[in-house]
């Protein structure tokens, strides 16, 4: 295996699908470790280093949900969740658990590969050093260190949430449509995935402690998308009562 071959953990209990999709991914140049249940997935993930995880939601032994949680406890590896058609709530749950993207079954292997590529490209771009620091006092985004501090406390963001926040915060006041955010954050421009952005924004708000009804940073622009606002610098006169 070439040293730059990307390694994928692929968790799918239906063997015929797993074999077919794994073969497709391998033809595209990826190294694929396929497993058929949730427990093996967690074990494999602990033993080896993967660049990306493709995770079916409905799995024997340990659900995709639990696997996703277990992986997120230790890693921000890109995760693509696979859900059956109609499991709308399930795919939203997937994103709330910290998956970066989801695909509804049945999907075309070609579309899966497009998603895999986009996520890997993004993860790779993020790994490259850049010396940017966005400082909004109570909110500090250290882009080179891949860290976000809210009132001095570091918070844990997934790769998608981090990308979403930095995209918005680089240009305070600029309104981004959901479609633009899909493109910038998820790295592709298929239509119909705006809901994904809503889920990421919801998670990001929860982690930042930003109340959508009374936002400090992230504003909903109804019918359009989102924008970031840098709060005015606090004067020395009034705001001392916090703590
Ligand atoms: Ca399944």
Coordinates of N, CA and C and ligand atoms in Angstrom, one line a residue:
X1 N 0.8 -1.2 0.0 CA 0.0 0.0 0.0 C 0.9 1.2 0.0
X2 N 0.6 2.2 -0.9 CA 1.4 3.4 -0.9 C 1.1 4.2 0.3
X3 N 2.1 5.0 0.7 CA 2.0 5.7 2.0 C 0.9 6.7 2.1
X4 N 0.5 7.2 0.9 CA -0.6 8.2 0.9 C -1.9 7.6 0.6
X5 N -2.0 6.3 0.6 CA -3.3 5.6 0.5 C -4.2 5.9 1.7
X6 N -5.4 6.4 1.4 CA -6.3 6.7 2.5 C -7.0 5.5 3.0
X7 N -7.1 5.4 4.3 CA -7.7 4.1 4.9 C -9.1 4.4 5.4
X8 N -10.0 3.6 5.0 CA -11.4 3.7 5.3 C -11.9 2.5 6.1
X9 N -12.6 2.8 7.2 CA -13.3 1.8 8.0 C -14.7 1.8 7.5
X10 N -15.2 0.7 7.0 CA -16.6 0.7 6.4 C -17.4 -0.4 7.2
X11 N -18.4 0.1 7.9 CA -19.2 -0.7 8.7 C -20.6 -0.9 8.1
X12 N -20.9 -2.2 7.7 CA -22.2 -2.5 7.1 C -22.4 -3.9 7.3
X13 N -23.6 -4.3 7.8 CA -23.9 -5.6 8.2 C -24.4 -6.5 7.0
X14 N -24.9 -5.8 5.9 CA -25.3 -6.6 4.8 C -24.2 -6.9 3.9
X15 N -23.8 -8.2 3.9 CA -22.5 -8.5 3.3 C -22.4 -8.2 1.8
X16 N -23.6 -8.5 1.1 CA -23.5 -8.2 -0.4 C -23.3 -6.8 -0.7
X17 N -23.9 -5.9 0.1 CA -23.7 -4.4 -0.1 C -22.2 -4.1 0.3
X18 N -21.8 -4.6 1.4 CA -20.5 -4.3 1.9 C -19.4 -4.7 0.9
X19 N -19.5 -5.9 0.3 CA -18.5 -6.4 -0.6 C -18.5 -5.5 -1.9
X20 N -19.7 -5.2 -2.4 CA -19.8 -4.5 -3.6 C -19.3 -3.0 -3.5
X21 N -19.7 -2.4 -2.4 CA -19.2 -1.0 -2.2 C -17.7 -1.0 -1.8
X22 N -17.3 -1.9 -1.0 CA -15.8 -2.0 -0.7 C -15.0 -2.1 -2.0
X23 N -15.5 -3.0 -2.9 CA -14.7 -3.3 -4.1 C -14.7 -2.0 -4.9
X24 N -15.8 -1.2 -4.9 CA -15.9 0.0 -5.7 C -14.9 1.0 -5.1
X25 N -14.9 1.1 -3.8 CA -13.9 2.1 -3.1 C -12.5 1.7 -3.4
X26 N -12.2 0.4 -3.4 CA -10.8 -0.1 -3.6 C -10.4 0.2 -5.1
X27 N -11.3 0.1 -6.0 CA -11.0 0.5 -7.4 C -10.7 1.9 -7.5
X28 N -11.3 2.7 -6.6 CA -11.0 4.2 -6.6 C -9.7 4.5 -5.9
X29 N -9.0 3.5 -5.4 CA -7.7 3.7 -4.8 C -7.7 3.8 -3.3
X30 N -8.8 3.5 -2.6 CA -8.8 3.5 -1.2 C -8.5 2.1 -0.6
X31 N -7.9 2.1 0.6 CA -7.8 0.9 1.3 C -8.9 0.8 2.3
X32 N -9.7 -0.4 2.2 CA -10.9 -0.5 2.9 C -10.9 -1.7 3.9
X33 N -11.2 -1.4 5.1 CA -11.5 -2.4 6.1 C -12.9 -2.5 6.3
X34 N -13.6 -3.6 5.9 CA -15.0 -3.8 6.1 C -15.3 -4.6 7.3
X35 N -16.3 -4.2 8.1 CA -16.7 -5.0 9.2 C -18.2 -5.0 9.3
X36 N -18.8 -6.0 9.9 CA -20.2 -6.3 9.8 C -21.1 -6.0 11.1
X37 N -20.4 -5.6 12.1 CA -21.2 -5.2 13.3 C -20.6 -4.1 14.1
X38 N -21.3 -3.5 15.0 CA -20.9 -2.3 15.7 C -19.7 -2.6 16.6
X39 N -19.7 -3.7 17.3 CA -18.7 -4.0 18.2 C -17.3 -4.1 17.5
X40 N -17.3 -4.9 16.4 CA -16.1 -5.0 15.6 C -15.6 -3.7 15.1
X41 N -16.6 -2.8 14.8 CA -16.2 -1.5 14.3 C -15.4 -0.7 15.4
X42 N -15.9 -0.7 16.6 CA -15.2 0.0 17.7 C -13.8 -0.6 17.9
X43 N -13.8 -2.0 17.9 CA -12.5 -2.7 18.1 C -11.5 -2.3 17.0
X44 N -11.9 -2.3 15.8 CA -11.0 -2.0 14.7 C -10.5 -0.6 14.8
X45 N -11.4 0.3 15.2 CA -11.1 1.7 15.2 C -10.0 2.0 16.3
X46 N -10.1 1.2 17.4 CA -9.2 1.3 18.5 C -7.8 0.8 18.1
X47 N -7.8 -0.2 17.2 CA -6.5 -0.9 16.9 C -5.8 -0.2 15.8
X48 N -6.5 0.5 14.8 CA -5.8 1.0 13.7 C -6.2 2.5 13.5
X49 N -5.4 3.1 12.6 CA -5.7 4.5 12.3 C -6.4 4.6 10.9
X50 N -7.5 5.3 10.9 CA -8.3 5.4 9.7 C -8.4 6.9 9.4
X51 N -8.5 7.1 8.0 CA -8.7 8.5 7.6 C -10.2 8.9 7.5
X52 N -11.0 7.9 7.5 CA -12.5 8.2 7.3 C -13.3 6.9 7.7
X53 N -14.5 7.2 8.2 CA -15.4 6.0 8.6 C -16.7 6.2 7.9
X54 N -17.1 5.0 7.3 CA -18.5 5.0 6.7 C -19.3 4.0 7.6
X55 N -20.4 4.5 8.1 CA -21.0 3.8 9.2 C -22.5 3.7 9.0
X56 N -23.0 2.4 8.9 CA -24.4 2.1 8.8 C -25.0 2.4 10.1
X57 N -26.3 2.9 10.1 CA -26.9 3.2 11.4 C -27.5 2.0 12.1
X58 N -28.1 1.1 11.3 CA -28.7 -0.1 11.9 C -27.7 -1.2 11.8
X59 N -27.2 -1.6 12.9 CA -26.2 -2.6 13.0 C -26.4 -3.6 14.1
X60 N -26.0 -4.9 13.9 CA -26.1 -5.8 15.1 C -25.1 -5.5 16.1
X61 N -25.3 -6.0 17.3 CA -24.4 -5.9 18.5 C -24.3 -4.5 19.1
X62 N -24.0 -3.5 18.3 CA -23.8 -2.2 18.8 C -24.3 -1.3 17.7
X63 N -25.3 -0.4 17.9 CA -25.9 0.4 16.9 C -24.9 1.4 16.3
X64 N -25.1 1.9 15.1 CA -24.3 2.9 14.5 C -24.2 4.2 15.3
X65 N -25.3 4.4 16.0 CA -25.4 5.6 16.9 C -24.3 5.4 18.0
X66 N -24.3 4.3 18.6 CA -23.3 4.0 19.7 C -21.9 4.0 19.2
X67 N -21.7 3.5 18.0 CA -20.4 3.4 17.4 C -19.9 4.8 17.2
X68 N -20.8 5.7 16.6 CA -20.5 7.1 16.3 C -20.0 7.8 17.6
X69 N -20.8 7.6 18.6 CA -20.5 8.2 19.9 C -19.1 7.8 20.4
X70 N -18.9 6.5 20.3 CA -17.6 5.9 20.8 C -16.4 6.5 20.1
X71 N -16.6 6.6 18.8 CA -15.5 7.2 17.9 C -15.3 8.6 18.3
X72 N -16.4 9.4 18.4 CA -16.3 10.8 18.7 C -15.7 11.1 20.1
X73 N -15.7 10.1 21.0 CA -15.1 10.3 22.3 C -13.6 10.6 22.1
X74 N -13.0 10.0 21.1 CA -11.6 10.0 21.0 C -11.1 10.7 19.7
X75 N -11.9 10.9 18.8 CA -11.4 11.3 17.4 C -12.3 12.2 16.7
X76 N -11.8 13.1 15.8 CA -12.6 13.9 15.0 C -12.5 13.4 13.5
X77 N -12.2 12.1 13.3 CA -12.1 11.5 12.0 C -13.4 11.8 11.3
X78 N -13.4 12.1 10.0 CA -14.6 12.3 9.2 C -15.5 11.0 9.2
X79 N -16.8 11.2 9.5 CA -17.7 10.0 9.6 C -18.9 10.3 8.6
X80 N -19.1 9.3 7.7 CA -20.3 9.4 6.9 C -21.3 8.4 7.4
X81 N -22.5 8.8 7.7 CA -23.5 7.9 8.2 C -24.4 7.4 7.1
X82 N -24.7 6.1 7.1 CA -25.6 5.5 6.1 C -27.0 5.2 6.8
X83 N -28.1 5.7 6.2 CA -29.4 5.4 6.8 C -30.3 4.9 5.7
X84 N -31.3 4.1 6.2 CA -32.3 3.6 5.2 C -33.2 4.7 4.8
X85 N -33.8 4.6 3.7 CA -34.8 5.6 3.1 C -35.9 5.8 4.1
X86 N -36.2 7.1 4.4 CA -37.3 7.4 5.2 C -37.0 7.6 6.7
X87 N -35.8 7.2 7.1 CA -35.4 7.3 8.5 C -34.9 8.7 8.7
X88 N -35.8 9.7 8.5 CA -35.4 11.1 8.5 C -34.9 11.4 9.9
X89 N -35.6 11.0 10.9 CA -35.1 11.3 12.3 C -33.7 10.7 12.5
X90 N -33.6 9.5 12.0 CA -32.3 8.8 12.2 C -31.1 9.6 11.6
X91 N -31.4 10.2 10.4 CA -30.2 10.8 9.8 C -29.9 12.1 10.6
X92 N -30.9 12.7 11.1 CA -30.7 13.9 11.9 C -30.0 13.5 13.2
X93 N -30.4 12.4 13.8 CA -29.7 11.9 15.0 C -28.2 11.7 14.6
X94 N -27.9 11.1 13.5 CA -26.6 10.9 13.1 C -25.7 12.1 13.1
X95 N -26.3 13.2 12.6 CA -25.5 14.5 12.6 C -25.4 15.1 14.0
X96 N -26.4 14.9 14.8 CA -26.4 15.4 16.2 C -25.3 14.6 17.0
X97 N -25.1 13.4 16.6 CA -24.0 12.6 17.3 C -22.6 13.0 16.8
X98 N -22.6 13.8 15.8 CA -21.3 14.3 15.3 C -20.8 13.7 14.0
X99 N -21.7 13.0 13.3 CA -21.3 12.5 11.9 C -21.1 13.8 11.1
X100 N -20.3 13.7 10.1 CA -20.1 14.9 9.2 C -21.0 14.9 8.0
X101 N -21.5 13.8 7.7 CA -22.4 13.7 6.5 C -23.2 12.5 6.6
X102 N -24.2 12.4 5.7 CA -25.0 11.2 5.7 C -25.4 10.9 4.3
X103 N -25.7 9.6 4.0 CA -26.2 9.2 2.7 C -27.4 8.3 3.0
X104 N -28.4 8.4 2.1 CA -29.6 7.6 2.3 C -29.5 6.4 1.3
X105 N -29.8 5.2 1.9 CA -29.8 4.0 1.1 C -31.1 3.9 0.3
X106 N -31.1 3.3 -0.9 CA -29.9 2.9 -1.6 C -29.2 4.1 -2.2
X107 N -27.9 4.1 -2.2 CA -27.1 5.2 -2.8 C -26.3 4.7 -3.9
X108 N -25.8 5.5 -4.8 CA -24.9 5.0 -5.8 C -23.5 5.1 -5.3
X109 N -22.7 4.1 -5.5 CA -21.3 4.1 -5.1 C -20.6 5.4 -5.5
X110 N -21.0 5.8 -6.7 CA -20.3 7.1 -7.2 C -20.6 8.3 -6.3
X111 N -21.8 8.3 -5.8 CA -22.1 9.5 -4.9 C -21.3 9.3 -3.6
X112 N -21.3 8.1 -3.1 CA -20.5 7.8 -1.9 C -19.0 8.3 -2.1
X113 N -18.5 7.9 -3.2 CA -17.1 8.3 -3.5 C -16.9 9.8 -3.5
X114 N -17.9 10.5 -4.1 CA -17.8 11.9 -4.2 C -17.8 12.5 -2.8
X115 N -18.6 12.0 -1.9 CA -18.7 12.4 -0.5 C -17.3 12.1 0.2
X116 N -16.8 10.9 0.0 CA -15.6 10.5 0.6 C -14.5 11.5 0.2
X117 N -14.4 11.7 -1.1 CA -13.4 12.6 -1.6 C -13.5 14.0 -1.0
X118 N -14.7 14.5 -0.9 CA -14.9 15.9 -0.4 C -14.4 16.0 1.1
X119 N -14.8 15.0 1.8 CA -14.5 15.0 3.3 C -13.0 14.8 3.5
X120 N -12.4 14.0 2.7 CA -10.9 13.8 2.9 C -10.1 15.0 2.4
X121 N -10.6 15.6 1.4 CA -9.9 16.8 0.9 C -10.0 17.9 1.9
X122 N -11.2 18.0 2.6 CA -11.4 19.0 3.6 C -10.5 18.7 4.8
X123 N -10.5 17.5 5.2 CA -9.7 17.1 6.4 C -8.2 17.4 6.1
X124 N -7.8 17.1 4.9 CA -6.4 17.3 4.5 C -6.1 18.8 4.5
X125 N -7.0 19.6 4.0 CA -6.8 21.1 3.9 C -6.7 21.6 5.3
X126 N -7.5 21.1 6.2 CA -7.4 21.6 7.6 C -6.1 21.2 8.3
X127 N -5.5 20.1 7.9 CA -4.3 19.7 8.5 C -3.1 20.6 8.1
X128 N -3.3 21.4 7.0 CA -2.2 22.2 6.6 C -2.1 23.5 7.5
X129 N -0.9 23.9 7.8 CA -0.8 25.0 8.8 C -1.2 26.3 8.2
X130 N -1.9 27.0 9.0 CA -2.2 28.4 8.6 C -2.2 29.2 9.9
X131 N -1.7 30.4 9.9 CA -1.5 31.1 11.2 C -2.6 32.1 11.5
X132 N -3.8 31.6 11.3 CA -4.9 32.6 11.5 C -5.5 32.4 12.9
X133 N -5.8 33.6 13.5 CA -6.4 33.6 14.8 C -7.6 34.6 14.7
X134 N -8.8 34.2 15.0 CA -9.9 35.1 15.0 C -10.3 35.3 16.4
X135 N -10.2 36.6 16.8 CA -10.3 36.9 18.2 C -11.6 37.8 18.4
X136 N -12.6 37.3 19.0 CA -13.8 38.0 19.3 C -14.0 38.1 20.8
X137 N -12.9 38.3 21.5 CA -13.0 38.4 23.0 C -13.5 37.1 23.6
X138 N -14.8 37.0 23.9 CA -15.3 35.8 24.5 C -15.2 34.6 23.7
X139 N -15.0 34.8 22.4 CA -14.9 33.7 21.4 C -13.6 33.8 20.7
X140 N -12.7 32.9 20.8 CA -11.5 32.9 20.1 C -11.3 31.7 19.3
X141 N -11.1 31.9 18.0 CA -10.9 30.7 17.1 C -9.5 30.7 16.6
X142 N -8.8 29.7 17.1 CA -7.4 29.5 16.7 C -7.3 28.5 15.5
X143 N -7.2 29.1 14.3 CA -7.4 28.2 13.2 C -6.2 27.3 13.0
X144 N -5.0 27.8 13.3 CA -3.8 27.0 13.1 C -3.8 25.9 14.2
X145 N -4.2 26.2 15.4 CA -4.2 25.2 16.4 C -5.5 24.3 16.5
X146 N -6.5 24.7 15.5 CA -7.7 23.9 15.5 C -8.4 23.9 16.8
X147 N -8.5 25.1 17.4 CA -9.1 25.2 18.8 C -10.1 26.3 18.8
X148 N -11.1 26.1 19.6 CA -12.1 27.2 19.9 C -12.2 27.4 21.4
X149 N -12.1 28.6 21.8 CA -12.3 28.9 23.2 C -13.5 29.8 23.4
X150 N -14.4 29.4 24.3 CA -15.5 30.3 24.7 C -15.2 30.7 26.1
X151 N -15.1 32.0 26.3 CA -14.7 32.6 27.6 C -13.5 31.8 28.2
X152 N -12.5 31.6 27.4 CA -11.3 31.0 27.9 C -11.3 29.5 28.0
X153 N -12.5 28.8 27.8 CA -12.6 27.4 28.0 C -12.6 26.8 26.6
X154 N -11.8 25.8 26.4 CA -11.7 25.1 25.1 C -13.0 24.3 24.9
X155 N -13.6 24.3 23.7 CA -14.8 23.5 23.5 C -14.4 22.5 22.3
X156 N -15.1 21.4 22.4 CA -14.8 20.3 21.4 C -15.7 20.5 20.2
X157 N -15.2 20.7 19.0 CA -16.1 20.7 17.8 C -15.7 19.6 16.9
X158 N -16.7 19.1 16.1 CA -16.3 18.2 15.1 C -15.7 19.0 13.9
X159 N -15.2 18.3 13.0 CA -14.5 18.9 11.8 C -15.6 19.8 11.1
X160 N -16.8 19.3 10.9 CA -17.8 20.1 10.2 C -18.2 21.4 11.0
X161 N -18.3 21.2 12.3 CA -18.7 22.4 13.1 C -17.6 23.4 13.1
X162 N -16.4 23.0 13.1 CA -15.2 23.9 13.1 C -15.2 24.7 11.8
X163 N -15.4 23.9 10.7 CA -15.4 24.5 9.4 C -16.5 25.5 9.2
X164 N -17.7 25.1 9.7 CA -18.8 26.0 9.7 C -18.6 27.3 10.4
X165 N -18.1 27.2 11.6 CA -17.8 28.4 12.4 C -16.7 29.3 11.8
X166 N -15.7 28.7 11.3 CA -14.6 29.5 10.7 C -15.1 30.2 9.4
X167 N -15.9 29.4 8.7 CA -16.4 30.0 7.4 C -17.2 31.3 7.7
X168 N -18.1 31.2 8.7 CA -19.0 32.3 9.1 C -18.2 33.4 9.7
X169 N -17.3 33.0 10.6 CA -16.6 34.0 11.4 C -15.5 34.8 10.7
X170 N -15.1 34.3 9.6 CA -14.1 35.0 8.8 C -14.6 36.3 8.2
X171 N -15.9 36.3 8.0 CA -16.6 37.5 7.4 C -17.8 37.9 8.2
X172 N -17.6 38.5 9.4 CA -18.7 38.8 10.2 C -19.7 39.7 9.4
X173 N -21.0 39.5 9.6 CA -22.0 40.3 8.9 C -22.4 39.8 7.6
X174 N -21.5 39.0 6.9 CA -21.9 38.5 5.6 C -22.9 37.3 5.8
X175 N -24.0 37.4 5.0 CA -25.0 36.3 5.1 C -24.6 35.2 4.1
X176 N -24.6 34.0 4.6 CA -24.3 32.8 3.8 C -25.6 32.0 3.6
X177 N -26.0 31.7 2.4 CA -27.1 30.8 2.2 C -26.7 29.4 2.6
X178 N -27.8 28.6 2.9 CA -27.5 27.2 3.3 C -26.7 26.5 2.2
X179 N -27.1 26.8 1.0 CA -26.4 26.1 -0.2 C -24.9 26.4 -0.2
X180 N -24.6 27.7 0.0 CA -23.2 28.1 0.1 C -22.5 27.4 1.2
X181 N -23.2 27.2 2.3 CA -22.5 26.6 3.5 C -22.4 25.1 3.2
X182 N -23.3 24.5 2.5 CA -23.1 23.1 2.2 C -21.9 22.9 1.3
X183 N -21.7 23.8 0.4 CA -20.6 23.8 -0.5 C -19.2 24.0 0.2
X184 N -19.2 25.0 1.1 CA -18.0 25.3 1.8 C -17.7 24.4 2.9
X185 N -18.7 23.9 3.6 CA -18.5 23.1 4.8 C -18.4 21.6 4.5
X186 N -19.3 21.2 3.6 CA -19.3 19.8 3.3 C -18.5 19.5 2.0
X187 N -18.3 20.5 1.2 CA -17.4 20.3 0.1 C -18.0 19.8 -1.2
X188 N -19.3 19.9 -1.3 CA -20.0 19.4 -2.6 C -21.2 20.3 -2.8
X189 N -21.8 20.2 -4.0 CA -22.8 21.1 -4.3 C -24.1 20.4 -4.7
X190 N -24.3 19.2 -4.2 CA -25.6 18.5 -4.5 C -26.7 19.3 -3.8
X191 N -27.8 19.4 -4.5 CA -29.0 20.1 -3.9 C -29.6 19.2 -2.8
X192 N -30.3 19.8 -1.9 CA -31.1 19.1 -1.0 C -30.5 18.7 0.3
X193 N -29.3 19.3 0.6 CA -28.7 18.9 1.8 C -28.6 20.1 2.8
X194 N -29.4 21.1 2.6 CA -29.4 22.3 3.4 C -29.8 21.9 4.9
X195 N -30.6 20.9 5.0 CA -31.0 20.4 6.4 C -29.7 20.0 7.2
X196 N -28.8 19.5 6.5 CA -27.5 19.1 7.2 C -26.9 20.3 7.9
X197 N -26.9 21.4 7.2 CA -26.3 22.7 7.7 C -27.1 23.1 9.0
X198 N -28.4 23.0 8.9 CA -29.2 23.4 10.0 C -28.8 22.5 11.3
X199 N -28.6 21.2 11.0 CA -28.2 20.4 12.2 C -26.8 20.8 12.7
X200 N -25.9 21.1 11.8 CA -24.6 21.5 12.3 C -24.7 22.8 13.0
X201 N -25.5 23.7 12.5 CA -25.6 25.0 13.2 C -26.2 24.8 14.6
X202 N -27.2 23.9 14.7 CA -27.8 23.6 16.0 C -26.8 23.1 17.0
X203 N -26.0 22.1 16.5 CA -25.0 21.5 17.4 C -23.9 22.6 17.8
X204 N -23.5 23.4 16.8 CA -22.5 24.4 17.1 C -23.0 25.4 18.1
X205 N -24.3 25.8 18.0 CA -24.9 26.7 18.9 C -24.9 26.1 20.3
X206 N -25.3 24.9 20.4 CA -25.3 24.2 21.7 C -23.9 24.2 22.4
X207 N -22.9 23.9 21.6 CA -21.6 23.9 22.1 C -21.0 25.3 22.5
X208 N -21.4 26.3 21.7 CA -20.9 27.6 22.0 C -21.7 28.3 23.1
X209 N -22.8 27.6 23.4 CA -23.8 28.2 24.4 C -24.4 29.5 23.8
X210 N -24.7 29.4 22.5 CA -25.3 30.6 21.8 C -26.8 30.3 21.6
X211 N -27.6 31.2 22.3 CA -29.0 31.0 22.2 C -29.6 31.6 20.9
X212 N -30.2 30.7 20.1 CA -30.7 31.2 18.8 C -31.8 32.4 19.0
X213 N -32.5 32.4 20.1 CA -33.5 33.5 20.3 C -32.8 34.8 20.7
X214 N -31.6 34.7 21.2 CA -30.9 35.9 21.7 C -29.4 35.7 21.4
X215 N -29.0 35.6 20.1 CA -27.7 35.2 19.7 C -26.6 36.2 20.1
X216 N -25.4 35.6 20.4 CA -24.2 36.4 20.6 C -23.5 36.5 19.3
X217 N -23.4 35.3 18.6 CA -22.6 35.2 17.4 C -23.3 34.7 16.2
X218 N -24.1 33.7 16.3 CA -24.6 33.0 15.1 C -26.1 33.4 14.9
X219 N -26.4 34.1 13.8 CA -27.7 34.6 13.6 C -28.3 33.9 12.4
X220 N -29.6 33.5 12.6 CA -30.4 32.9 11.5 C -30.9 34.0 10.6
X221 N -30.7 33.9 9.3 CA -31.3 34.9 8.4 C -32.5 34.1 7.8
X222 N -33.7 34.4 8.2 CA -34.9 33.6 7.8 C -35.1 33.5 6.4
X223 N -35.3 32.3 5.9 CA -35.5 32.0 4.5 C -34.2 32.0 3.7
X224 N -33.1 32.4 4.3 CA -31.9 32.5 3.5 C -30.8 31.6 4.1
X225 N -30.3 31.9 5.3 CA -29.2 31.1 5.8 C -28.8 31.6 7.2
X226 N -27.4 31.9 7.2 CA -26.9 32.3 8.5 C -25.8 33.4 8.4
X227 N -25.6 34.1 9.4 CA -24.4 35.0 9.4 C -23.8 35.0 10.8
X228 N -22.6 35.5 10.9 CA -21.8 35.6 12.1 C -21.8 37.1 12.4
X229 N -21.9 37.5 13.7 CA -21.7 38.9 14.1 C -20.6 38.9 15.2
X230 N -19.7 39.8 15.0 CA -18.7 40.1 16.1 C -19.4 41.1 17.1
X231 N -19.5 40.7 18.3 CA -20.1 41.6 19.3 C -19.3 42.9 19.4
X232 N -19.9 44.0 19.7 CA -19.2 45.2 20.0 C -18.3 45.0 21.2
X233 N -17.1 45.7 21.2 CA -16.2 45.6 22.3 C -17.0 46.1 23.6
X234 N -16.8 45.3 24.7 CA -17.5 45.8 25.9 C -16.8 46.9 26.5
X235 N -17.5 48.0 26.9 CA -16.9 49.1 27.5 C -16.4 48.8 28.9
X236 N -15.6 49.6 29.5 CA -15.2 49.4 30.9 C -16.3 49.8 31.9
X237 N -17.4 50.3 31.4 CA -18.3 50.9 32.3 C -19.4 50.0 32.9
X238 N -19.9 49.0 32.1 CA -21.1 48.4 32.7 C -21.1 46.9 32.9
X239 N -20.4 46.2 32.1 CA -20.6 44.8 32.0 C -19.9 44.0 33.0
X240 N -19.5 44.6 34.1 CA -18.6 43.9 35.1 C -19.4 42.9 35.9
X241 N -20.7 42.8 35.8 CA -21.4 41.9 36.7 C -21.2 40.4 36.4
X242 N -20.8 40.1 35.2 CA -20.6 38.7 35.0 C -19.5 38.2 35.8
X243 N -19.8 37.2 36.6 CA -18.9 36.6 37.6 C -18.2 37.6 38.4
Ligands
LIG1 CA1 -27.8 -2.3 8.5

